[in-house]
GROMACS .gro file of N, CA and C in nm:
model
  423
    1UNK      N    1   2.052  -5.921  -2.477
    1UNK     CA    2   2.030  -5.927  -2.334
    1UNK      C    3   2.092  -5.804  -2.267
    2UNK      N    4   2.183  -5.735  -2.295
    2UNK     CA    5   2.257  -5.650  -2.260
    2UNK      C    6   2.166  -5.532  -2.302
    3UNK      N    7   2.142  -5.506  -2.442
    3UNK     CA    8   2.036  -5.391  -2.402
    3UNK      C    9   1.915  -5.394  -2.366
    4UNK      N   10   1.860  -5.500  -2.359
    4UNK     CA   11   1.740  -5.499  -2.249
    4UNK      C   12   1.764  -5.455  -2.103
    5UNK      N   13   1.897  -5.478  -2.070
    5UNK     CA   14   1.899  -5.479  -1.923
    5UNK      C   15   1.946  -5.296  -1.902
    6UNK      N   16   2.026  -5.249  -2.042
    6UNK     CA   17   2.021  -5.050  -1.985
    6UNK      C   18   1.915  -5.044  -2.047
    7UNK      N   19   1.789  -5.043  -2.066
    7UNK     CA   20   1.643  -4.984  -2.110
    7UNK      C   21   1.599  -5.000  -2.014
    8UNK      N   22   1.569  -5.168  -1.936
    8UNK     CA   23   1.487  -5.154  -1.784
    8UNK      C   24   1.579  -5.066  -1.732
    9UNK      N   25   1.687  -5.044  -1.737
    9UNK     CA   26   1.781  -4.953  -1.580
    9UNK      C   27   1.725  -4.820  -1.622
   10UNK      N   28   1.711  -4.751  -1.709
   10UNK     CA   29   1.734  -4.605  -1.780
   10UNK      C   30   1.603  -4.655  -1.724
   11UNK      N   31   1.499  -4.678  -1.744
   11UNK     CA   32   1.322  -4.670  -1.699
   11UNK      C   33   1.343  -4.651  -1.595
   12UNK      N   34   1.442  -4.731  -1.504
   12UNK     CA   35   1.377  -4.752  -1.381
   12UNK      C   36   1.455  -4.644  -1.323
   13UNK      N   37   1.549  -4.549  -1.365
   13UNK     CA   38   1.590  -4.441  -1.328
   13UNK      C   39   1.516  -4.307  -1.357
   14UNK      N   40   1.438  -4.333  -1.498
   14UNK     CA   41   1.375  -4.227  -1.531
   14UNK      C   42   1.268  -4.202  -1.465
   15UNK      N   43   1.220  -4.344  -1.416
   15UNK     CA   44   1.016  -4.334  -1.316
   15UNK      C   45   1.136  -4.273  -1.115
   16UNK      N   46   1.214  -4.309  -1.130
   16UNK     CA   47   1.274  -4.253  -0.984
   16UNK      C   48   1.303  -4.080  -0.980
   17UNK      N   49   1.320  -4.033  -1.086
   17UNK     CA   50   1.408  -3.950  -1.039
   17UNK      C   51   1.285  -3.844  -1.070
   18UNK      N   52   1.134  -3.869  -1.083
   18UNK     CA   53   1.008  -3.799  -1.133
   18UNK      C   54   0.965  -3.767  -0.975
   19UNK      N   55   0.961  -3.873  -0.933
   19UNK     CA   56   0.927  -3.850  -0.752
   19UNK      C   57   0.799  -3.794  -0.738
   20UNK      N   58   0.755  -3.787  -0.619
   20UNK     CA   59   0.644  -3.751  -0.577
   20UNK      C   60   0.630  -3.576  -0.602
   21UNK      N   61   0.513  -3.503  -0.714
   21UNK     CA   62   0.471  -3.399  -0.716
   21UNK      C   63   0.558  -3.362  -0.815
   22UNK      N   64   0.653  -3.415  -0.878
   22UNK     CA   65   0.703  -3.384  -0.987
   22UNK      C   66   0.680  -3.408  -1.099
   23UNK      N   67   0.719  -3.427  -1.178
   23UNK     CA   68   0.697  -3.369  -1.381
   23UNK      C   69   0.621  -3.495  -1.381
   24UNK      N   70   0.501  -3.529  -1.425
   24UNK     CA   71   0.358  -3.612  -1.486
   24UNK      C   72   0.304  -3.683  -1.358
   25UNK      N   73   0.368  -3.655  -1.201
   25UNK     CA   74   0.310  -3.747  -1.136
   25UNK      C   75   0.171  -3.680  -1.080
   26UNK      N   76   0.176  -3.532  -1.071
   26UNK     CA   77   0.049  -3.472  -1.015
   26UNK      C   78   0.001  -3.487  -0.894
   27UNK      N   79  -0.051  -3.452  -0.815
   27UNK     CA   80  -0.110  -3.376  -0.667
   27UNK      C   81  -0.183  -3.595  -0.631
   28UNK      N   82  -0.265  -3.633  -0.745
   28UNK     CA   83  -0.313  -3.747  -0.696
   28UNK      C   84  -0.226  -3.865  -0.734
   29UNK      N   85  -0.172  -3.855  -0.771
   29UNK     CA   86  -0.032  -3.958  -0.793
   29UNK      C   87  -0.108  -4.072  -0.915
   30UNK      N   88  -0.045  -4.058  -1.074
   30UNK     CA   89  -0.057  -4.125  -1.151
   30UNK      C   90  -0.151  -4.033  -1.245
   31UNK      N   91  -0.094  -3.894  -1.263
   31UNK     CA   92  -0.250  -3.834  -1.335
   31UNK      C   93  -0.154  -3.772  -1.449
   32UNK      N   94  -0.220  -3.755  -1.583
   32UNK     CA   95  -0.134  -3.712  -1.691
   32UNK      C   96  -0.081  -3.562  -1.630
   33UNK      N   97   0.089  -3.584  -1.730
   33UNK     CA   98   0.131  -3.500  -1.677
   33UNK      C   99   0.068  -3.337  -1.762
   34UNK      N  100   0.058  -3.224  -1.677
   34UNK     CA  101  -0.007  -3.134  -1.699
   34UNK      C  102  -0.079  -3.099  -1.552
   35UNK      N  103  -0.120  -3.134  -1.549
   35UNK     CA  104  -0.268  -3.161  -1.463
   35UNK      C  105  -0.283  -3.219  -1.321
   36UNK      N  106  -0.358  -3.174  -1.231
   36UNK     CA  107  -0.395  -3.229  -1.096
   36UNK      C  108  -0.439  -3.356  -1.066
   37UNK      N  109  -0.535  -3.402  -1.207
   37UNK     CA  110  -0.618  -3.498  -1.135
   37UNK      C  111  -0.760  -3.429  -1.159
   38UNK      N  112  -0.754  -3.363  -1.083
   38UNK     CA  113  -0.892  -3.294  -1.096
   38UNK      C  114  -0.980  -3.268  -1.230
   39UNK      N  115  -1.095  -3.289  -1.222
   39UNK     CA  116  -1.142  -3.168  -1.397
   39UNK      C  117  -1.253  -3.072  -1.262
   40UNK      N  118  -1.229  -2.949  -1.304
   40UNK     CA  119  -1.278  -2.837  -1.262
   40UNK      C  120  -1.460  -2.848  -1.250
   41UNK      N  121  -1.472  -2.905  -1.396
   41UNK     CA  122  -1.625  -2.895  -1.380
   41UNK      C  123  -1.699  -3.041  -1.381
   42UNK      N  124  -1.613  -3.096  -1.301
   42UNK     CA  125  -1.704  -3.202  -1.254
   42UNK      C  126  -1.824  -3.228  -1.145
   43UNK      N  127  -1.844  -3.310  -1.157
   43UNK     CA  128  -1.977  -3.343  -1.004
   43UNK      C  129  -1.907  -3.357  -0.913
   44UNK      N  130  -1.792  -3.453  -0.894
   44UNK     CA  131  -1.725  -3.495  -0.753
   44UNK      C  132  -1.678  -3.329  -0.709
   45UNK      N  133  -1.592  -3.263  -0.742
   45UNK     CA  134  -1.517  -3.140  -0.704
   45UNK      C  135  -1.652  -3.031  -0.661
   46UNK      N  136  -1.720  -3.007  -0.742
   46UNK     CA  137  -1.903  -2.955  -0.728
   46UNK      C  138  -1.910  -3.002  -0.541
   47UNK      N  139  -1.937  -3.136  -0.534
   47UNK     CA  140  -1.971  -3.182  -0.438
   47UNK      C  141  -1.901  -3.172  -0.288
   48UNK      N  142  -1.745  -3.152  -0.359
   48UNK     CA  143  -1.655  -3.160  -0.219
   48UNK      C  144  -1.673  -2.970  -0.207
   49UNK      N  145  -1.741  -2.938  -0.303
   49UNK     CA  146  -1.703  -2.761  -0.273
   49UNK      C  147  -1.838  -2.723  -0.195
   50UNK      N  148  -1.917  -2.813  -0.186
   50UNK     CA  149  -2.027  -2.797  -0.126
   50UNK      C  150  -2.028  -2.864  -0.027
   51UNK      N  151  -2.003  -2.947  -0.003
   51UNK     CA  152  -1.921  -2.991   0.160
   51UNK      C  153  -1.861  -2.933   0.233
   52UNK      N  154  -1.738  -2.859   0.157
   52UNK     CA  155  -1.696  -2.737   0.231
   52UNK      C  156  -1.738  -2.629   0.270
   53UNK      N  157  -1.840  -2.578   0.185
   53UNK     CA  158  -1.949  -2.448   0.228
   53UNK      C  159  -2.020  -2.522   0.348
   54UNK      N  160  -2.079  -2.628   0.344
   54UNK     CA  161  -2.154  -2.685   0.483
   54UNK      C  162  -2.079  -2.693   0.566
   55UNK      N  163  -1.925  -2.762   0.584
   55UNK     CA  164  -1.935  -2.750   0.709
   55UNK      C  165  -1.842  -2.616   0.774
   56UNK      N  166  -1.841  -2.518   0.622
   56UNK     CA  167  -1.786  -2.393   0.682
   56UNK      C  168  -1.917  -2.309   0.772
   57UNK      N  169  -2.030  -2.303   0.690
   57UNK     CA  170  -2.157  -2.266   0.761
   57UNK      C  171  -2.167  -2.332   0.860
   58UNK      N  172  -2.163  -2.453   0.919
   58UNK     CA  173  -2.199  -2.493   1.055
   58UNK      C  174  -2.118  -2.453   1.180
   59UNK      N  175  -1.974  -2.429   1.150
   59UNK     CA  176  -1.912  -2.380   1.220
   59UNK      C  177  -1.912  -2.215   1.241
   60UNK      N  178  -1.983  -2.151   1.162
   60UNK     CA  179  -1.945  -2.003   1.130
   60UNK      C  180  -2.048  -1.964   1.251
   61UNK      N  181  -2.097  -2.004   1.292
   61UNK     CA  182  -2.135  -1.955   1.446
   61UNK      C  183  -2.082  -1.958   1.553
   62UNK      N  184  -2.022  -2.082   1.587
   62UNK     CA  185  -1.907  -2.153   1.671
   62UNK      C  186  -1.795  -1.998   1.711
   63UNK      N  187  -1.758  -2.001   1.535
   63UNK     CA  188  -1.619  -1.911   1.517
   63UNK      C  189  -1.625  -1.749   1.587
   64UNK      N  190  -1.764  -1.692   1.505
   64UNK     CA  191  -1.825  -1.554   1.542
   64UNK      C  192  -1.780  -1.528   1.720
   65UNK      N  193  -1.874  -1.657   1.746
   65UNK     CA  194  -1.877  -1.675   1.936
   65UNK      C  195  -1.734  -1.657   2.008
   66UNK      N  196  -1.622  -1.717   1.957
   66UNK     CA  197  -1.481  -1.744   1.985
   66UNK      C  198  -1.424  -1.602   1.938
   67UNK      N  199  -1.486  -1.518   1.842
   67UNK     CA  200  -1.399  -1.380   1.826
   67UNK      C  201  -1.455  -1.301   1.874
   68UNK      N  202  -1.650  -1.296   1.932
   68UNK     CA  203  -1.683  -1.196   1.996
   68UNK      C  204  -1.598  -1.212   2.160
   69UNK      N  205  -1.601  -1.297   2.199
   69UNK     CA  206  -1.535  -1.297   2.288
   69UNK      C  207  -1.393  -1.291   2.332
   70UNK      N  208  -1.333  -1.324   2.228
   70UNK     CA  209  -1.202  -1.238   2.194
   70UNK      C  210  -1.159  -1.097   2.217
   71UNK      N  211  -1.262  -1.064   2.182
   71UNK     CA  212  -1.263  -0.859   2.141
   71UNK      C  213  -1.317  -0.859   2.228
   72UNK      N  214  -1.397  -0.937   2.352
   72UNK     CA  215  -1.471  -0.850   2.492
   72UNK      C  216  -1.326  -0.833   2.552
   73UNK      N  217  -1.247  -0.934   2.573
   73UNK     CA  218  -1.108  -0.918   2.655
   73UNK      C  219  -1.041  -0.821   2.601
   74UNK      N  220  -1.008  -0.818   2.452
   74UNK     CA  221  -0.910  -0.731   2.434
   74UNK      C  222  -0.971  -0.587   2.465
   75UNK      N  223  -1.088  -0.548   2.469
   75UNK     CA  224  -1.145  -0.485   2.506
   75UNK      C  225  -1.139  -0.390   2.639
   76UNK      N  226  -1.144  -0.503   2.735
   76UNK     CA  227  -1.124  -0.501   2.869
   76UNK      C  228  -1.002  -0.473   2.907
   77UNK      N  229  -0.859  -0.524   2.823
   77UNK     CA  230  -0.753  -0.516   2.870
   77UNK      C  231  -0.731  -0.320   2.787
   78UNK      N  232  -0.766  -0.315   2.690
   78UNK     CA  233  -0.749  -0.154   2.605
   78UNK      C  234  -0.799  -0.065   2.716
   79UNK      N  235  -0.911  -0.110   2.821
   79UNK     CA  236  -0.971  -0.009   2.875
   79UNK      C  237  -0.943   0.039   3.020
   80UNK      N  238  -0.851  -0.105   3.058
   80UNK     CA  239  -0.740  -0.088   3.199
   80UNK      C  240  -0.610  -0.026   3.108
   81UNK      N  241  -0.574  -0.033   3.033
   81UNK     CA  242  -0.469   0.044   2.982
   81UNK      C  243  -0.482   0.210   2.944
   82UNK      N  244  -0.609   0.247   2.932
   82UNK     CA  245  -0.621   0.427   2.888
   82UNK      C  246  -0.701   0.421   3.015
   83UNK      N  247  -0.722   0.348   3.144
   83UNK     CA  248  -0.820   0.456   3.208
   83UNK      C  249  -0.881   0.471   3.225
   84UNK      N  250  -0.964   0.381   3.135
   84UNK     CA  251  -1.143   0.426   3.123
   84UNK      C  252  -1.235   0.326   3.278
   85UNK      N  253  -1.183   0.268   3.339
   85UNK     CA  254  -1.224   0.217   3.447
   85UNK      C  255  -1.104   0.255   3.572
   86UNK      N  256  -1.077   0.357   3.638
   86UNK     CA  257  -1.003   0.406   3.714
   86UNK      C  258  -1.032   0.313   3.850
   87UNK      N  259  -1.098   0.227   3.902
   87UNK     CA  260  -1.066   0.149   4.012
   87UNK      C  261  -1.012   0.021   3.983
   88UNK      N  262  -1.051  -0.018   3.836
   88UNK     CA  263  -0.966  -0.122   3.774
   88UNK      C  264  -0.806  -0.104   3.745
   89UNK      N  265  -0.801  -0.047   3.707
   89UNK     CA  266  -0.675   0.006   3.679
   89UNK      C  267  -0.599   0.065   3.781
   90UNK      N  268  -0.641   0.111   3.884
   90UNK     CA  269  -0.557   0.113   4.010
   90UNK      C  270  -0.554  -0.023   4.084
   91UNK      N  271  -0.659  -0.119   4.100
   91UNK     CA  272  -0.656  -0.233   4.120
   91UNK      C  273  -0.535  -0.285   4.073
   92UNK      N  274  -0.508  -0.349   3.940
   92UNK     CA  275  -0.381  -0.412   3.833
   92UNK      C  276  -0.285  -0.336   3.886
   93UNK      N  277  -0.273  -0.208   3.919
   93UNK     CA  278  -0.126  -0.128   3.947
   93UNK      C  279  -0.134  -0.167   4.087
   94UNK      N  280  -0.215  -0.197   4.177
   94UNK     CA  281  -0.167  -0.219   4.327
   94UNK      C  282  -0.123  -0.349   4.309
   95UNK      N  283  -0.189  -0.466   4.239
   95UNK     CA  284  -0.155  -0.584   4.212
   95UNK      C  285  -0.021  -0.613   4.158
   96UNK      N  286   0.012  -0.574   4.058
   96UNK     CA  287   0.173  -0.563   4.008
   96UNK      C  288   0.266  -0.510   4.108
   97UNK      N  289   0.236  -0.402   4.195
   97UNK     CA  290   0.330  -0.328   4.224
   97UNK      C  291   0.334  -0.434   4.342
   98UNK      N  292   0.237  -0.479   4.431
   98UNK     CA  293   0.250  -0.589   4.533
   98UNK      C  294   0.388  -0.749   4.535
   99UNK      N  295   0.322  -0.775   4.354
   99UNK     CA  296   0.401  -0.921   4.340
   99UNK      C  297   0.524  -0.872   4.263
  100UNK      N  298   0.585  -0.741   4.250
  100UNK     CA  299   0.705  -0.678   4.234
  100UNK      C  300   0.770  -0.691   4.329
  101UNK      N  301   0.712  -0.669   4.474
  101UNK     CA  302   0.690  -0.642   4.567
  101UNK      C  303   0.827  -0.804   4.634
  102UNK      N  304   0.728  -0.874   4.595
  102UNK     CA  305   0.707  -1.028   4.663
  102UNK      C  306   0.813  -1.081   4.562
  103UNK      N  307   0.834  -1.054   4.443
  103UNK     CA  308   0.929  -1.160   4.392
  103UNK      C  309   1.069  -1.091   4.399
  104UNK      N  310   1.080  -0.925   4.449
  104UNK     CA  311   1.174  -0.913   4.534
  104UNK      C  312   1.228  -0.934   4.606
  105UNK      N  313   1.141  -0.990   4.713
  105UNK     CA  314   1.170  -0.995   4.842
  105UNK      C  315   1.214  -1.182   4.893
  106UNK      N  316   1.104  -1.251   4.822
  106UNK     CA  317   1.108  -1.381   4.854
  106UNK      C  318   1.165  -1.454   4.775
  107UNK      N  319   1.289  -1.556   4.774
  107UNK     CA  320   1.289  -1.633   4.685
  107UNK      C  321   1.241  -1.707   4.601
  108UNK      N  322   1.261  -1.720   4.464
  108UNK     CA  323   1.232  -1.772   4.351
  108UNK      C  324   1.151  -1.948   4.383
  109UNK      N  325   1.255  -2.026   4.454
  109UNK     CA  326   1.225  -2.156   4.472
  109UNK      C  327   1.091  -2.163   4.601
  110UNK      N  328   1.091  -2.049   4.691
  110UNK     CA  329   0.973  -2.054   4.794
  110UNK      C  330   0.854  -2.079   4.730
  111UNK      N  331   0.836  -1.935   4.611
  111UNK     CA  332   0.755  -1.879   4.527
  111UNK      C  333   0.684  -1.996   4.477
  112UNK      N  334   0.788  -2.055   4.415
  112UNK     CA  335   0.745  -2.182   4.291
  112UNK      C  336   0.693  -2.267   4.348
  113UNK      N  337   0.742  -2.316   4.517
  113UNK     CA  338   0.679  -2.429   4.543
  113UNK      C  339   0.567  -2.401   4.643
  114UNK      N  340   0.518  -2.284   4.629
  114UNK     CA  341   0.382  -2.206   4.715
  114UNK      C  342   0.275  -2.213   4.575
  115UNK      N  343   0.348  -2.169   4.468
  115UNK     CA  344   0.225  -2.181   4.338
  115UNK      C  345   0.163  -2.353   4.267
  116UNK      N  346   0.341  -2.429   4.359
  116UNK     CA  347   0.319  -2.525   4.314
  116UNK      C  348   0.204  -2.612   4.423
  117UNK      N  349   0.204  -2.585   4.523
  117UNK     CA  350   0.086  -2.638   4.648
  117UNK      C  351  -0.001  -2.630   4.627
  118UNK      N  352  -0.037  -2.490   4.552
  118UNK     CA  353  -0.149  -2.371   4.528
  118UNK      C  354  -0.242  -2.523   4.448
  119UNK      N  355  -0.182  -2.489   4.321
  119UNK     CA  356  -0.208  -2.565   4.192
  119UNK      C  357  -0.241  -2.730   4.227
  120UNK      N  358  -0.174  -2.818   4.297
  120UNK     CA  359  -0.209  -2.933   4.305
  120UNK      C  360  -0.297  -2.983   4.429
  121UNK      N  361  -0.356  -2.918   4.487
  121UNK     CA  362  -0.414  -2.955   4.623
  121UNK      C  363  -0.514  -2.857   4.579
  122UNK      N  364  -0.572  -2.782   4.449
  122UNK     CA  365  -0.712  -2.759   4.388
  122UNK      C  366  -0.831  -2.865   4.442
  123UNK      N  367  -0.765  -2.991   4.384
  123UNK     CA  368  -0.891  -3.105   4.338
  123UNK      C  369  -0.946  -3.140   4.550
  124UNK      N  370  -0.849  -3.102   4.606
  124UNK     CA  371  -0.862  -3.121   4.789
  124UNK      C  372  -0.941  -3.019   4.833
  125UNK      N  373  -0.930  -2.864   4.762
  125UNK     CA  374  -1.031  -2.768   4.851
  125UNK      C  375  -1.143  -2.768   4.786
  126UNK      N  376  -1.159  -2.801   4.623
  126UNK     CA  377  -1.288  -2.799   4.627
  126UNK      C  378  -1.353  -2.936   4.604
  127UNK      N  379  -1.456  -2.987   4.711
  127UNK     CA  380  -1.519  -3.087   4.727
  127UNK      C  381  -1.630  -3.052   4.612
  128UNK      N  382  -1.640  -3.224   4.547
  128UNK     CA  383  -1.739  -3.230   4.406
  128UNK      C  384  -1.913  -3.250   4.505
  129UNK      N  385  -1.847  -3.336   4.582
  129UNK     CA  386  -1.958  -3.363   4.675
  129UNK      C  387  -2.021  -3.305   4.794
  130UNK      N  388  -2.122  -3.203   4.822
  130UNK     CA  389  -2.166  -3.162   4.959
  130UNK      C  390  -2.274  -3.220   4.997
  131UNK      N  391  -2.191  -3.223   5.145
  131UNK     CA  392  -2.297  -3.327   5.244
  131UNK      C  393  -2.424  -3.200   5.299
  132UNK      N  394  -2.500  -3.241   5.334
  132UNK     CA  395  -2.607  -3.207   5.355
  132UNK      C  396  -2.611  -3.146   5.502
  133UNK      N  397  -2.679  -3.018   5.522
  133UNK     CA  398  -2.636  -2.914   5.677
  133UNK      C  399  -2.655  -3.052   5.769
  134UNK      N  400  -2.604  -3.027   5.901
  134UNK     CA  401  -2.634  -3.105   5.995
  134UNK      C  402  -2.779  -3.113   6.046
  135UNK      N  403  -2.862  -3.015   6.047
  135UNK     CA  404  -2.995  -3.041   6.063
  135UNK      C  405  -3.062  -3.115   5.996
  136UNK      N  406  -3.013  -3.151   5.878
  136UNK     CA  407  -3.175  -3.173   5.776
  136UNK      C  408  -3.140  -3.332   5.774
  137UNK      N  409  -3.258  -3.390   5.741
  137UNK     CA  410  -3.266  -3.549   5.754
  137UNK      C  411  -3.289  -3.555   5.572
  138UNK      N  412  -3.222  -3.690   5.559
  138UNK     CA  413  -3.226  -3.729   5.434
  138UNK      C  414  -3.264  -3.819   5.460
  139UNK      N  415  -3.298  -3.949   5.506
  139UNK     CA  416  -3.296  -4.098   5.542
  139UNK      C  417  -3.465  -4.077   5.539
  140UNK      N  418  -3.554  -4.206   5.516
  140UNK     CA  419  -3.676  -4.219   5.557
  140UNK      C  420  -3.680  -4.271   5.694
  141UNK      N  421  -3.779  -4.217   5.755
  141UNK     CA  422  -3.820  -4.245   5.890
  141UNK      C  423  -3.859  -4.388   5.925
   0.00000   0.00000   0.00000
């Protein structure tokens, strides 16, 4: 009875101390040790690699769209930086040099709670709904 009971302990120390991703437990948990789990040239793995090409292709238009337009900005910002649009770029320098200007001059807490008015009383100036000019009739006669 006594060595039955250090064989279960020594097991039950030896399956603990293997842990998750360590020596025979593998990536799918319970797979000989060596190995993933996986076999390389199977149908299932075939199948998930072709799943992945689909829904990399379905998105690969999506993505293109999100970096051409990426590079129009960075674009835009490279071209106020050398110059190449001289009323733009004096524009941004009157603009900076203005709110240089202003966060000099005015306090910090005014500032914040003028951007903060700005920002939450959006959904108040612009109406979802327009009523119709005062001349024109909508109603049936």
């Amino acid at each position: 009875q006594d060595g039955a009971t250090t064989n279960s302990a020594s097991a039950a120390v030896a399956n603990t101390s293997v842990g998750a991703g360590g020596i025979g437990s593998g990536i799918g948990g319970g797979a000989p040790s060596g190995g993933s789990g996986r076999d390389v040239g199977s149908a299932n793995s075939n199948e998930s690699l072709l799943q992945f090409i689909k829904i990399f292709r379905k998105n690969l238009g999506r993505m293109q769209l999100h970096l051409h337009r990426y590079n129009t900005y960075l674009l835009r910002i490279h071209a106020l930086k050398t110059w190449r649009d001289s009323p733009s770029t004096l524009l941004l320098l009157l603009g900076l040099f203005s709110s240089s200007i202003w966060l000099a001059v005015v306090p910090p807490r005014i500032t914040f709670a003028l951007f903060s008015i700005y920002a939450f009383t959006r959904p108040l100036r612009h109406k979802s709904h327009k009523q119709p000019p005062a001349g024109s009739s909508t109603g049936s006669a």
